[in-house]
Amino acid sequence: MIAAFMLNVPATSGLSHLRLRKINREKTTVFIPQKILFWLFACLIFSAASHAEEPKAVIGYVMKAEGEAFVTLDGITQPAVIGLPLQVGSSLNTGTEGSMGVTLADNTVMSFGPNTEVSLDAFLYNPDQGDLKLSTRISRGTLNFISGVIAKLKPEAVEINTPTGTIGVRGTHFLVKVDS
């Protein structure tokens, strides 16, 4: 048995590949087999699911990691290794014997000394449209910062937040130390 559903559409809708039955000059009834409806529904569901869980964009990579160095994203902590991708929301941590270096997509370079905790809070890098922003937070430790393209094109779009204030980047190289 083939189940079908009826759908009223204009006669000029171009649905000639489906079985049509003429009702009057203005309307045509289209019988859509259940199999076609199943596939249309399945495509709609999978399309919605794929958009719901799009991976976050990669904004940079770990370029150096020594000793205790970790990257945490969405509650999952993993050892920092060379080539590990970074995303907005990543938290970068080093232990008492650890250090780490990262390079972002705009060629910003950040190096972290022992006992450092830094979060990558915002990153927009689309220079053609003028969408530029870099925001990080250092909670403790040391950060050696060498600015990239974002700071060169739009210095006011770069901010380094600390527990006691915000650093606005106007130069190309600086060092920050935050005591625990």
GROMACS .gro file of C-alpha atoms in nm:
model
  180
    1MET     CA    1   0.000   0.000   0.000
    2ILE     CA    2   0.132   0.345  -0.090
    3ALA     CA    3   0.025   0.627   0.135
    4ALA     CA    4   0.000   0.970  -0.021
    5PHE     CA    5  -0.087   1.319   0.090
    6MET     CA    6  -0.280   1.577  -0.107
    7LEU     CA    7  -0.155   1.929  -0.159
    8ASN     CA    8  -0.335   2.201  -0.354
    9VAL     CA    9  -0.094   2.407  -0.566
   10PRO     CA   10  -0.132   2.633  -0.869
   11ALA     CA   11  -0.136   2.445  -1.199
   12THR     CA   12   0.171   2.636  -1.318
   13SER     CA   13   0.392   2.537  -1.023
   14GLY     CA   14   0.623   2.315  -1.231
   15LEU     CA   15   0.555   1.999  -1.030
   16SER     CA   16   0.506   1.789  -1.344
   17HIS     CA   17   0.723   1.506  -1.213
   18LEU     CA   18   0.463   1.423  -0.944
   19ARG     CA   19   0.133   1.253  -1.018
   20LEU     CA   20  -0.121   1.527  -1.084
   21ARG     CA   21  -0.495   1.521  -1.100
   22LYS     CA   22  -0.668   1.823  -1.249
   23ILE     CA   23  -0.951   1.964  -1.035
   24ASN     CA   24  -1.022   2.289  -1.215
   25ARG     CA   25  -0.838   2.545  -1.427
   26GLU     CA   26  -0.674   2.724  -1.131
   27LYS     CA   27  -0.580   2.442  -0.891
   28THR     CA   28  -0.414   2.105  -0.924
   29THR     CA   29  -0.401   1.839  -0.656
   30VAL     CA   30  -0.056   1.690  -0.608
   31PHE     CA   31  -0.017   1.346  -0.456
   32ILE     CA   32   0.316   1.327  -0.272
   33PRO     CA   33   0.416   0.971  -0.189
   34GLN     CA   34   0.504   0.907   0.176
   35LYS     CA   35   0.861   0.813   0.082
   36ILE     CA   36   0.928   1.160  -0.061
   37LEU     CA   37   0.780   1.327   0.246
   38PHE     CA   38   0.999   1.111   0.470
   39TRP     CA   39   1.316   1.223   0.287
   40LEU     CA   40   1.212   1.588   0.287
   41PHE     CA   41   1.146   1.571   0.662
   42ALA     CA   42   1.475   1.388   0.726
   43CYS     CA   43   1.670   1.651   0.530
   44LEU     CA   44   1.501   1.927   0.727
   45ILE     CA   45   1.585   1.762   1.062
   46PHE     CA   46   1.950   1.692   0.972
   47SER     CA   47   1.993   2.041   0.833
   48ALA     CA   48   1.862   2.196   1.155
   49ALA     CA   49   2.080   1.968   1.368
   50SER     CA   50   2.393   2.052   1.173
   51HIS     CA   51   2.335   2.426   1.222
   52ALA     CA   52   2.264   2.384   1.592
   53GLU     CA   53   2.607   2.240   1.669
   54GLU     CA   54   2.842   2.430   1.441
   55PRO     CA   55   3.195   2.415   1.572
   56LYS     CA   56   3.349   2.737   1.697
   57ALA     CA   57   3.591   2.905   1.460
   58VAL     CA   58   3.961   2.847   1.512
   59ILE     CA   59   4.125   3.177   1.608
   60GLY     CA   60   4.482   3.060   1.661
   61TYR     CA   61   4.714   2.777   1.761
   62VAL     CA   62   4.946   2.674   2.040
   63MET     CA   63   5.298   2.727   1.903
   64LYS     CA   64   5.501   2.634   2.211
   65ALA     CA   65   5.422   2.435   2.523
   66GLU     CA   66   5.657   2.325   2.799
   67GLY     CA   67   5.590   2.164   3.135
   68GLU     CA   68   5.242   2.203   3.280
   69ALA     CA   69   5.041   2.379   3.010
   70PHE     CA   70   4.671   2.324   2.945
   71VAL     CA   71   4.387   2.453   2.728
   72THR     CA   72   4.028   2.434   2.854
   73LEU     CA   73   3.723   2.482   2.630
   74ASP     CA   74   3.361   2.408   2.721
   75GLY     CA   75   3.471   2.237   3.043
   76ILE     CA   76   3.714   2.002   2.868
   77THR     CA   77   4.080   2.042   2.967
   78GLN     CA   78   4.356   1.900   2.751
   79PRO     CA   79   4.733   1.929   2.754
   80ALA     CA   80   4.863   2.211   2.536
   81VAL     CA   81   5.058   2.067   2.245
   82ILE     CA   82   5.204   2.239   1.942
   83GLY     CA   83   4.931   2.284   1.680
   84LEU     CA   84   4.636   2.262   1.921
   85PRO     CA   85   4.363   2.494   1.786
   86LEU     CA   86   4.230   2.778   2.001
   87GLN     CA   87   3.878   2.920   1.997
   88VAL     CA   88   3.692   3.205   2.161
   89GLY     CA   89   3.622   3.092   2.515
   90SER     CA   90   3.947   2.896   2.549
   91SER     CA   91   4.120   2.925   2.884
   92LEU     CA   92   4.499   2.891   2.876
   93ASN     CA   93   4.674   2.778   3.195
   94THR     CA   94   5.030   2.705   3.296
   95GLY     CA   95   5.152   2.541   3.616
   96THR     CA   96   5.455   2.618   3.833
   97GLU     CA   97   5.694   2.465   3.578
   98GLY     CA   98   5.496   2.554   3.266
   99SER     CA   99   5.505   2.800   2.980
  100MET     CA  100   5.311   2.838   2.660
  101GLY     CA  101   5.316   3.045   2.342
  102VAL     CA  102   5.025   3.104   2.105
  103THR     CA  103   4.977   3.281   1.774
  104LEU     CA  104   4.635   3.413   1.672
  105ALA     CA  105   4.496   3.444   1.319
  106ASP     CA  106   4.596   3.811   1.294
  107ASN     CA  107   4.957   3.723   1.390
  108THR     CA  108   4.921   3.841   1.750
  109VAL     CA  109   5.176   3.650   1.959
  110MET     CA  110   5.122   3.584   2.329
  111SER     CA  111   5.363   3.402   2.559
  112PHE     CA  112   5.271   3.291   2.911
  113GLY     CA  113   5.508   3.222   3.198
  114PRO     CA  114   5.457   2.992   3.499
  115ASN     CA  115   5.133   3.003   3.700
  116THR     CA  116   4.941   3.197   3.438
  117GLU     CA  117   4.570   3.192   3.359
  118VAL     CA  118   4.444   3.372   3.047
  119SER     CA  119   4.107   3.352   2.874
  120LEU     CA  120   4.037   3.439   2.511
  121ASP     CA  121   3.711   3.631   2.547
  122ALA     CA  122   3.651   3.779   2.201
  123PHE     CA  123   3.813   3.764   1.860
  124LEU     CA  124   3.686   3.911   1.533
  125TYR     CA  125   3.920   3.926   1.239
  126ASN     CA  126   3.758   4.031   0.915
  127PRO     CA  127   3.962   4.331   0.799
  128ASP     CA  128   3.777   4.367   0.467
  129GLN     CA  129   3.456   4.454   0.656
  130GLY     CA  130   3.631   4.636   0.940
  131ASP     CA  131   3.525   4.369   1.193
  132LEU     CA  132   3.820   4.369   1.430
  133LYS     CA  133   3.829   4.285   1.801
  134LEU     CA  134   4.058   4.107   2.043
  135SER     CA  135   3.975   4.079   2.411
  136THR     CA  136   4.161   3.865   2.662
  137ARG     CA  137   4.166   3.842   3.040
  138ILE     CA  138   4.471   3.758   3.247
  139SER     CA  139   4.374   3.649   3.600
  140ARG     CA  140   4.725   3.567   3.723
  141GLY     CA  141   5.078   3.520   3.596
  142THR     CA  142   5.277   3.685   3.318
  143LEU     CA  143   5.189   3.768   2.960
  144ASN     CA  144   5.431   3.885   2.693
  145PHE     CA  145   5.219   4.040   2.415
  146ILE     CA  146   5.328   4.126   2.059
  147SER     CA  147   5.043   4.286   1.869
  148GLY     CA  148   4.923   4.165   1.532
  149VAL     CA  149   4.716   4.310   1.252
  150ILE     CA  150   4.413   4.400   1.467
  151ALA     CA  151   4.620   4.633   1.686
  152LYS     CA  152   4.788   4.786   1.384
  153LEU     CA  153   4.461   4.855   1.195
  154LYS     CA  154   4.237   4.941   1.490
  155PRO     CA  155   4.427   4.977   1.820
  156GLU     CA  156   4.113   5.060   2.018
  157ALA     CA  157   3.973   4.715   1.929
  158VAL     CA  158   4.234   4.537   2.144
  159GLU     CA  159   4.196   4.510   2.520
  160ILE     CA  160   4.374   4.306   2.782
  161ASN     CA  161   4.169   4.284   3.101
  162THR     CA  162   4.327   4.232   3.443
  163PRO     CA  163   4.169   4.203   3.787
  164THR     CA  164   4.242   4.572   3.850
  165GLY     CA  165   4.197   4.735   3.509
  166THR     CA  166   4.204   4.719   3.131
  167ILE     CA  167   4.508   4.769   2.914
  168GLY     CA  168   4.441   4.947   2.588
  169VAL     CA  169   4.698   4.848   2.329
  170ARG     CA  170   4.866   5.142   2.158
  171GLY     CA  171   5.211   4.992   2.106
  172THR     CA  172   5.332   4.671   1.958
  173HIS     CA  173   5.503   4.493   2.247
  174PHE     CA  174   5.448   4.485   2.623
  175LEU     CA  175   5.471   4.264   2.930
  176VAL     CA  176   5.199   4.221   3.195
  177LYS     CA  177   5.239   4.064   3.538
  178VAL     CA  178   4.940   3.990   3.761
  179ASP     CA  179   5.007   3.869   4.114
  180SER     CA  180   4.783   3.594   4.248
   0.00000   0.00000   0.00000
